[in-house]
PDB file of C-alpha atoms in Angstrom:
ATOM      1  CA  UNK R   1      63.527 135.636 227.882  1.00 69.00           C
ATOM      2  CA  UNK R   2      66.800 135.009 226.082  1.00 62.00           C
ATOM      3  CA  UNK R   3      66.222 131.510 226.757  1.00 62.00           C
ATOM      4  CA  UNK R   4      62.925 130.917 226.040  1.00 72.00           C
ATOM      5  CA  UNK R   5      63.781 132.510 222.113  1.00 72.00           C
ATOM      6  CA  UNK R   6      66.401 130.559 222.079  1.00 66.00           C
ATOM      7  CA  UNK R   7      65.046 126.929 222.388  1.00 69.00           C
ATOM      8  CA  UNK R   8      61.969 128.733 220.568  1.00 74.00           C
ATOM      9  CA  UNK R   9      63.066 128.953 217.353  1.00 69.00           C
ATOM     10  CA  UNK R  10      65.931 125.887 217.541  1.00 68.00           C
ATOM     11  CA  UNK R  11      63.021 123.668 218.786  1.00 71.00           C
ATOM     12  CA  UNK R  12      61.053 124.387 215.272  1.00 69.00           C
ATOM     13  CA  UNK R  13      60.905 122.259 212.264  1.00 66.00           C
ATOM     14  CA  UNK R  14      62.576 123.620 209.462  1.00 70.00           C
ATOM     15  CA  UNK R  15      60.449 124.667 207.120  1.00 71.00           C
ATOM     16  CA  UNK R  16      60.171 121.943 203.888  1.00 80.00           C
ATOM     17  CA  UNK R  17      58.807 122.816 200.015  1.00 83.00           C
ATOM     18  CA  UNK R  18      56.363 120.000 199.110  1.00 86.00           C
ATOM     19  CA  UNK R  19      53.128 119.515 197.356  1.00 86.00           C
ATOM     20  CA  UNK R  20      51.778 117.408 200.039  1.00 85.00           C
ATOM     21  CA  UNK R  21      49.101 119.375 202.301  1.00 80.00           C
ATOM     22  CA  UNK R  22      50.412 119.279 205.792  1.00 79.00           C
ATOM     23  CA  UNK R  23      48.321 123.064 206.576  1.00 75.00           C
ATOM     24  CA  UNK R  24      50.501 125.159 208.637  1.00 73.00           C
ATOM     25  CA  UNK R  25      51.185 124.046 212.711  1.00 67.00           C
ATOM     26  CA  UNK R  26      51.238 127.655 214.240  1.00 72.00           C
ATOM     27  CA  UNK R  27      48.566 128.920 212.125  1.00 77.00           C
ATOM     28  CA  UNK R  28      46.199 125.610 212.979  1.00 80.00           C
ATOM     29  CA  UNK R  29      45.286 125.705 208.883  1.00 82.00           C
ATOM     30  CA  UNK R  30      43.981 122.780 206.900  1.00 80.00           C
ATOM     31  CA  UNK R  31      45.068 124.336 203.932  1.00 78.00           C
ATOM     32  CA  UNK R  32      48.123 126.083 203.782  1.00 77.00           C
ATOM     33  CA  UNK R  33      50.623 128.064 201.067  1.00 76.00           C
ATOM     34  CA  UNK R  34      53.235 131.124 201.130  1.00 70.00           C
ATOM     35  CA  UNK R  35      54.602 133.145 198.541  1.00 64.00           C
ATOM     36  CA  UNK R  36      55.660 136.161 198.870  1.00 63.00           C
ATOM     37  CA  UNK R  37      56.856 138.123 195.129  1.00 54.00           C
ATOM     38  CA  UNK R  38      57.854 136.385 192.078  1.00 51.00           C
ATOM     39  CA  UNK R  39      60.566 138.171 192.053  1.00 53.00           C
ATOM     40  CA  UNK R  40      61.606 136.322 195.142  1.00 62.00           C
ATOM     41  CA  UNK R  41      62.067 132.843 195.238  1.00 79.00           C
ATOM     42  CA  UNK R  42      61.529 130.633 192.971  1.00 85.00           C
ATOM     43  CA  UNK R  43      58.826 128.346 195.263  1.00 85.00           C
ATOM     44  CA  UNK R  44      56.546 131.553 195.052  1.00 84.00           C
ATOM     45  CA  UNK R  45      57.326 131.277 191.550  1.00 86.00           C
ATOM     46  CA  UNK R  46      55.195 127.797 191.466  1.00 89.00           C
ATOM     47  CA  UNK R  47      52.786 128.524 193.669  1.00 87.00           C
ATOM     48  CA  UNK R  48      51.938 131.533 190.795  1.00 86.00           C
ATOM     49  CA  UNK R  49      52.210 129.753 188.243  1.00 91.00           C
ATOM     50  CA  UNK R  50      49.986 126.954 189.753  1.00 91.00           C
ATOM     51  CA  UNK R  51      47.619 129.915 190.518  1.00 90.00           C
ATOM     52  CA  UNK R  52      47.475 130.997 187.120  1.00 94.00           C
ATOM     53  CA  UNK R  53      47.094 127.256 185.625  1.00 95.00           C
ATOM     54  CA  UNK R  54      43.723 127.078 187.615  1.00 93.00           C
ATOM     55  CA  UNK R  55      42.461 130.064 187.556  1.00 94.00           C
ATOM     56  CA  UNK R  56      43.096 129.785 183.594  1.00 95.00           C
ATOM     57  CA  UNK R  57      41.671 126.669 183.846  1.00 94.00           C
ATOM     58  CA  UNK R  58      44.721 124.651 182.742  1.00 94.00           C
ATOM     59  CA  UNK R  59      46.025 121.881 183.645  1.00 91.00           C
ATOM     60  CA  UNK R  60      49.154 122.444 186.066  1.00 89.00           C
ATOM     61  CA  UNK R  61      52.203 121.001 185.975  1.00 90.00           C
ATOM     62  CA  UNK R  62      51.923 116.920 187.232  1.00 92.00           C
ATOM     63  CA  UNK R  63      52.946 115.993 190.790  1.00 90.00           C
ATOM     64  CA  UNK R  64      56.155 114.168 190.376  1.00 93.00           C
ATOM     65  CA  UNK R  65      57.901 116.978 188.664  1.00 94.00           C
ATOM     66  CA  UNK R  66      56.441 119.752 190.933  1.00 94.00           C
ATOM     67  CA  UNK R  67      57.335 117.354 194.196  1.00 94.00           C
ATOM     68  CA  UNK R  68      60.825 117.156 192.565  1.00 96.00           C
ATOM     69  CA  UNK R  69      61.203 121.170 192.156  1.00 94.00           C
ATOM     70  CA  UNK R  70      60.478 121.388 196.286  1.00 91.00           C
ATOM     71  CA  UNK R  71      62.763 118.866 197.377  1.00 92.00           C
ATOM     72  CA  UNK R  72      65.582 121.280 195.078  1.00 93.00           C
ATOM     73  CA  UNK R  73      64.168 124.292 196.475  1.00 89.00           C
ATOM     74  CA  UNK R  74      64.336 122.728 199.926  1.00 88.00           C
ATOM     75  CA  UNK R  75      67.938 121.965 199.677  1.00 90.00           C
ATOM     76  CA  UNK R  76      68.793 125.114 198.021  1.00 88.00           C
ATOM     77  CA  UNK R  77      66.893 127.178 200.749  1.00 84.00           C
ATOM     78  CA  UNK R  78      68.950 125.144 203.264  1.00 86.00           C
ATOM     79  CA  UNK R  79      72.680 125.567 201.497  1.00 90.00           C
ATOM     80  CA  UNK R  80      71.414 129.869 200.822  1.00 86.00           C
ATOM     81  CA  UNK R  81      71.188 130.064 204.806  1.00 86.00           C
ATOM     82  CA  UNK R  82      73.917 127.620 204.919  1.00 91.00           C
ATOM     83  CA  UNK R  83      76.321 129.556 203.281  1.00 93.00           C
ATOM     84  CA  UNK R  84      74.691 132.990 205.611  1.00 91.00           C
ATOM     85  CA  UNK R  85      75.748 131.662 208.143  1.00 91.00           C
ATOM     86  CA  UNK R  86      78.898 131.163 207.087  1.00 95.00           C
ATOM     87  CA  UNK R  87      80.278 134.500 205.272  1.00 96.00           C
ATOM     88  CA  UNK R  88      78.132 135.904 209.293  1.00 95.00           C
ATOM     89  CA  UNK R  89      80.614 134.415 210.820  1.00 96.00           C
ATOM     90  CA  UNK R  90      83.721 135.019 209.091  1.00 97.00           C
ATOM     91  CA  UNK R  91      82.603 138.761 208.949  1.00 97.00           C
ATOM     92  CA  UNK R  92      82.244 138.695 213.050  1.00 97.00           C
ATOM     93  CA  UNK R  93      85.895 136.954 213.035  1.00 97.00           C
ATOM     94  CA  UNK R  94      87.399 139.638 210.536  1.00 98.00           C
ATOM     95  CA  UNK R  95      85.727 142.240 212.752  1.00 97.00           C
ATOM     96  CA  UNK R  96      87.127 140.879 216.348  1.00 97.00           C
ATOM     97  CA  UNK R  97      90.215 139.225 214.841  1.00 97.00           C
ATOM     98  CA  UNK R  98      92.493 142.627 216.375  1.00 97.00           C
ATOM     99  CA  UNK R  99      90.630 142.498 219.367  1.00 97.00           C
ATOM    100  CA  UNK R 100      92.600 140.310 221.075  1.00 97.00           C
ATOM    101  CA  UNK R 101      93.105 140.455 224.862  1.00 97.00           C
ATOM    102  CA  UNK R 102      90.094 142.699 225.120  1.00 98.00           C
ATOM    103  CA  UNK R 103      87.487 142.411 227.921  1.00 98.00           C
ATOM    104  CA  UNK R 104      83.414 141.706 227.083  1.00 98.00           C
ATOM    105  CA  UNK R 105      80.199 141.718 228.189  1.00 98.00           C
ATOM    106  CA  UNK R 106      77.889 139.070 227.192  1.00 97.00           C
ATOM    107  CA  UNK R 107      75.151 136.588 227.032  1.00 94.00           C
ATOM    108  CA  UNK R 108      75.006 132.515 226.795  1.00 94.00           C
ATOM    109  CA  UNK R 109      73.272 131.954 223.279  1.00 91.00           C
ATOM    110  CA  UNK R 110      74.129 128.161 223.578  1.00 92.00           C
ATOM    111  CA  UNK R 111      75.537 125.275 225.350  1.00 94.00           C
ATOM    112  CA  UNK R 112      77.114 121.576 223.769  1.00 94.00           C
ATOM    113  CA  UNK R 113      79.277 119.309 225.462  1.00 93.00           C
ATOM    114  CA  UNK R 114      82.357 121.114 223.738  1.00 95.00           C
ATOM    115  CA  UNK R 115      81.418 124.451 224.919  1.00 96.00           C
ATOM    116  CA  UNK R 116      79.488 127.354 225.753  1.00 97.00           C
ATOM    117  CA  UNK R 117      79.022 130.234 223.271  1.00 96.00           C
ATOM    118  CA  UNK R 118      78.320 133.768 223.699  1.00 97.00           C
ATOM    119  CA  UNK R 119      76.976 136.354 222.158  1.00 95.00           C
ATOM    120  CA  UNK R 120      78.670 139.857 223.043  1.00 97.00           C
ATOM    121  CA  UNK R 121      76.325 142.910 223.933  1.00 96.00           C
ATOM    122  CA  UNK R 122      78.434 145.163 222.505  1.00 95.00           C
ATOM    123  CA  UNK R 123      78.080 144.191 218.627  1.00 96.00           C
ATOM    124  CA  UNK R 124      75.810 140.840 218.738  1.00 93.00           C
ATOM    125  CA  UNK R 125      78.900 138.425 217.084  1.00 96.00           C
ATOM    126  CA  UNK R 126      79.575 135.283 219.200  1.00 96.00           C
ATOM    127  CA  UNK R 127      82.234 132.828 220.261  1.00 97.00           C
ATOM    128  CA  UNK R 128      82.844 130.091 222.157  1.00 97.00           C
ATOM    129  CA  UNK R 129      84.031 129.200 225.686  1.00 97.00           C
ATOM    130  CA  UNK R 130      85.521 125.552 224.968  1.00 97.00           C
ATOM    131  CA  UNK R 131      84.829 123.558 228.173  1.00 95.00           C
ATOM    132  CA  UNK R 132      88.398 122.215 227.935  1.00 94.00           C
ATOM    133  CA  UNK R 133      89.559 125.749 228.494  1.00 94.00           C
ATOM    134  CA  UNK R 134      87.663 126.031 231.645  1.00 94.00           C
ATOM    135  CA  UNK R 135      90.739 125.268 234.085  1.00 91.00           C
ATOM    136  CA  UNK R 136      89.449 125.963 237.587  1.00 91.00           C
ATOM    137  CA  UNK R 137      86.722 122.887 237.596  1.00 95.00           C
ATOM    138  CA  UNK R 138      85.890 119.907 235.474  1.00 95.00           C
ATOM    139  CA  UNK R 139      82.459 120.939 233.503  1.00 95.00           C
ATOM    140  CA  UNK R 140      79.929 118.652 232.563  1.00 95.00           C
ATOM    141  CA  UNK R 141      77.112 119.319 229.965  1.00 95.00           C
ATOM    142  CA  UNK R 142      73.409 118.641 231.330  1.00 94.00           C
ATOM    143  CA  UNK R 143      71.532 118.282 228.266  1.00 90.00           C
ATOM    144  CA  UNK R 144      68.470 117.098 230.076  1.00 90.00           C
ATOM    145  CA  UNK R 145      68.190 120.699 232.687  1.00 88.00           C
ATOM    146  CA  UNK R 146      70.297 122.698 229.230  1.00 87.00           C
ATOM    147  CA  UNK R 147      73.104 123.632 231.547  1.00 94.00           C
ATOM    148  CA  UNK R 148      77.176 123.080 232.285  1.00 96.00           C
ATOM    149  CA  UNK R 149      78.358 123.066 235.757  1.00 95.00           C
ATOM    150  CA  UNK R 150      80.872 122.042 237.132  1.00 95.00           C
ATOM    151  CA  UNK R 151      81.936 118.826 238.782  1.00 94.00           C
ATOM    152  CA  UNK R 152      83.720 119.894 242.320  1.00 94.00           C
ATOM    153  CA  UNK R 153      82.617 123.818 242.433  1.00 93.00           C
ATOM    154  CA  UNK R 154      78.428 123.524 241.164  1.00 91.00           C
ATOM    155  CA  UNK R 155      79.198 126.137 239.325  1.00 94.00           C
ATOM    156  CA  UNK R 156      76.518 125.928 236.525  1.00 95.00           C
ATOM    157  CA  UNK R 157      76.143 128.471 233.445  1.00 96.00           C
ATOM    158  CA  UNK R 158      72.429 128.432 231.710  1.00 93.00           C
ATOM    159  CA  UNK R 159      71.165 129.717 228.390  1.00 90.00           C
ATOM    160  CA  UNK R 160      70.610 133.792 228.667  1.00 89.00           C
ATOM    161  CA  UNK R 161      73.290 134.490 231.705  1.00 93.00           C
ATOM    162  CA  UNK R 162      74.748 137.445 231.718  1.00 95.00           C
ATOM    163  CA  UNK R 163      78.990 136.585 231.328  1.00 97.00           C
ATOM    164  CA  UNK R 164      82.093 138.386 231.063  1.00 98.00           C
ATOM    165  CA  UNK R 165      84.665 137.130 228.413  1.00 98.00           C
ATOM    166  CA  UNK R 166      87.789 138.010 227.176  1.00 98.00           C
ATOM    167  CA  UNK R 167      88.613 136.964 223.252  1.00 98.00           C
ATOM    168  CA  UNK R 168      91.887 135.048 222.901  1.00 98.00           C
ATOM    169  CA  UNK R 169      91.491 133.134 219.672  1.00 97.00           C
ATOM    170  CA  UNK R 170      90.351 134.710 216.189  1.00 97.00           C
ATOM    171  CA  UNK R 171      90.681 132.270 213.482  1.00 97.00           C
ATOM    172  CA  UNK R 172      89.761 133.260 209.906  1.00 96.00           C
ATOM    173  CA  UNK R 173      90.280 130.057 208.299  1.00 96.00           C
ATOM    174  CA  UNK R 174      88.038 128.153 210.874  1.00 96.00           C
ATOM    175  CA  UNK R 175      85.664 131.579 211.202  1.00 96.00           C
ATOM    176  CA  UNK R 176      85.588 130.753 214.673  1.00 96.00           C
ATOM    177  CA  UNK R 177      85.978 133.036 217.594  1.00 98.00           C
ATOM    178  CA  UNK R 178      87.661 131.386 220.806  1.00 97.00           C
ATOM    179  CA  UNK R 179      86.401 133.252 224.258  1.00 98.00           C
ATOM    180  CA  UNK R 180      87.861 132.943 228.128  1.00 97.00           C
ATOM    181  CA  UNK R 181      85.280 133.568 230.574  1.00 96.00           C
ATOM    182  CA  UNK R 182      85.908 135.577 232.787  1.00 95.00           C
ATOM    183  CA  UNK R 183      83.228 135.183 236.138  1.00 84.00           C
TER     184      UNK R 183
END
């Protein structure tokens, strides 16, 4: 389940505001717009204003102006998501900074050519096991099969695998937790 959910989310296109009608790929609607509440986000306000103009038989803003506002809103939303992820990561490191040396059970949440990301079961905090620190073998990222394996031992790690780790570093400046794999 973890593998499927993680890969499904990673494969999804990021939402992007635009005046161009591309429908909705997931719902298979030819015409689609989404809005929540006019107090939540500026794109919602834009949709409300467009609906108001059409319903009251007024001309809406020019397409070029709307498209510029859409691009700006998309950029600001991406910036806000990045800031949110950064603040969450900071708080996770802050929460675990006094737990160096402690052992936790976790689940592999992501793999890269530089490390194995592990989400701790006890608190959902995430850290990384750097491949360079795994000294029992030479480990390689197999991007095609989304796995990391040892060249000599053939030990294999995949998303969703249960693992046990020890916290070895908590760097608030870098917002980074480093783990050591124990199994």
